[in-house]
mmCIF file of C-alpha atoms in Angstrom:
data_model
loop_
_atom_site.group_PDB
_atom_site.id
_atom_site.type_symbol
_atom_site.label_atom_id
_atom_site.label_comp_id
_atom_site.label_asym_id
_atom_site.label_seq_id
_atom_site.Cartn_x
_atom_site.Cartn_y
_atom_site.Cartn_z
ATOM 1 C CA MET A 23 17.576 -81.424 15.709
ATOM 2 C CA ARG A 24 20.903 -80.925 13.966
ATOM 3 C CA PRO A 25 23.906 -83.103 14.823
ATOM 4 C CA SER A 26 25.822 -79.966 15.822
ATOM 5 C CA GLU A 27 23.297 -79.397 18.652
ATOM 6 C CA LEU A 28 24.059 -82.775 20.255
ATOM 7 C CA TYR A 29 26.604 -83.535 22.944
ATOM 8 C CA ALA A 30 28.508 -86.828 23.107
ATOM 9 C CA GLU A 31 26.451 -87.969 26.110
ATOM 10 C CA ASP A 32 23.224 -87.427 24.119
ATOM 11 C CA LEU A 33 24.048 -90.352 21.819
ATOM 12 C CA VAL A 34 22.886 -93.672 23.256
ATOM 13 C CA PHE A 35 22.394 -97.225 22.048
ATOM 14 C CA GLU A 36 18.931 -98.682 21.543
ATOM 15 C CA HIS A 37 18.793 -100.611 24.822
ATOM 16 C CA GLU A 38 19.885 -97.530 26.783
ATOM 17 C CA ALA A 39 17.211 -95.409 25.101
ATOM 18 C CA SER A 40 14.589 -98.060 25.903
ATOM 19 C CA GLU A 41 15.570 -98.077 29.562
ATOM 20 C CA ALA A 42 15.528 -94.278 29.762
ATOM 21 C CA THR A 43 12.206 -93.711 27.999
ATOM 22 C CA GLY A 44 10.207 -96.938 28.257
ATOM 23 C CA VAL A 45 9.750 -97.115 24.469
ATOM 24 C CA PRO A 46 10.479 -100.620 23.088
ATOM 25 C CA GLY A 47 13.542 -101.069 20.893
ATOM 26 C CA PRO A 48 11.633 -102.126 17.754
ATOM 27 C CA VAL A 49 9.633 -98.889 17.930
ATOM 28 C CA ILE A 50 12.847 -96.852 18.134
ATOM 29 C CA ARG A 51 14.240 -98.687 15.096
ATOM 30 C CA GLN A 52 10.975 -98.092 13.213
ATOM 31 C CA TRP A 53 11.121 -94.350 13.956
ATOM 32 C CA ALA A 54 14.687 -94.269 12.602
ATOM 33 C CA ARG A 55 13.693 -96.218 9.469
ATOM 34 C CA ARG A 56 10.880 -93.777 8.794
ATOM 35 C CA GLY A 57 13.173 -90.768 9.289
ATOM 36 C CA LYS A 58 11.448 -89.447 12.409
ATOM 37 C CA ILE A 59 14.667 -89.648 14.441
ATOM 38 C CA GLN A 60 18.315 -89.670 13.416
ATOM 39 C CA LYS A 61 20.627 -92.628 13.713
ATOM 40 C CA PHE A 62 24.392 -92.490 13.925
ATOM 41 C CA ALA A 63 27.202 -94.996 13.494
ATOM 42 C CA GLY A 64 28.110 -96.644 16.790
ATOM 43 C CA GLU A 65 31.518 -97.405 18.192
ATOM 44 C CA GLY A 66 31.324 -101.190 17.658
ATOM 45 C CA ARG A 67 31.475 -102.037 21.367
ATOM 46 C CA LEU A 68 31.122 -105.777 21.980
ATOM 47 C CA THR A 69 28.462 -107.075 24.374
ATOM 48 C CA GLY A 70 30.358 -110.207 25.300
ATOM 49 C CA ASN A 71 28.083 -112.707 23.549
ATOM 50 C CA GLY A 72 29.259 -112.132 19.993
ATOM 51 C CA HIS A 73 27.016 -109.175 19.203
ATOM 52 C CA GLU A 74 28.053 -105.588 18.903
ATOM 53 C CA TYR A 75 26.178 -102.325 19.160
ATOM 54 C CA LYS A 76 26.367 -100.583 15.802
ATOM 55 C CA THR A 77 23.741 -97.853 15.840
ATOM 56 C CA MET A 78 23.352 -94.921 18.203
ATOM 57 C CA TYR A 79 20.365 -92.630 18.535
ATOM 58 C CA ALA A 80 19.911 -89.088 19.868
ATOM 59 C CA LEU A 81 18.273 -89.400 23.286
ATOM 60 C CA PRO A 82 16.679 -85.892 23.222
ATOM 61 C CA GLU A 83 14.815 -86.799 20.008
ATOM 62 C CA ILE A 84 13.571 -90.074 21.476
ATOM 63 C CA GLN A 85 12.470 -88.380 24.698
ATOM 64 C CA GLU A 86 10.543 -85.800 22.683
ATOM 65 C CA ARG A 87 8.714 -88.530 20.717
ATOM 66 C CA ALA A 88 8.210 -90.688 23.819
ATOM 67 C CA ARG A 89 5.936 -88.050 25.345
ATOM 68 C CA THR A 90 3.244 -88.822 22.762
ATOM 69 C CA TYR A 91 3.965 -92.557 22.430
ATOM 70 C CA ARG A 92 1.137 -94.902 23.412
ATOM 71 C CA PRO A 93 1.611 -98.655 23.159
ATOM 72 C CA MET A 94 -0.938 -100.309 20.932
ATOM 73 C CA PRO A 95 -2.771 -103.229 22.524
ATOM 74 C CA GLN A 96 -2.229 -106.456 20.670
ATOM 75 C CA ARG A 97 -5.118 -108.517 19.443
ATOM 76 C CA SER A 98 -5.967 -111.471 21.629
ATOM 77 C CA PRO A 99 -5.502 -114.878 20.043
ATOM 78 C CA LYS A 100 -8.650 -116.534 18.787
ATOM 79 C CA ALA A 101 -10.127 -119.215 20.995
ATOM 80 C CA ALA A 102 -9.406 -122.688 19.664
#
C-alpha cells in the first residue's frame, strides 16, 4: 500500500490499532520492524503521564495482516 492511497483517518497509533484488530502492540511493532507494514511519524500527542505517541501505523495494512494472525501459545512454566 502506498502512502498516497491512505486517508488521514487510516493512520492510527499502536493502542488504537490493537483495540480495532485484537493484535497485541508488540506484534504490530515487530511487523513494522520487519518491514511488513509501514510506520509513520506521529504528531507527538501527550498521554498525560509523561509519555507521548510517536509512531502511527496504517490501519488497513494491519487489518489485512490481522486476518491471518494466530496468537502463539506460550510454553507453560516447568513444575518446581
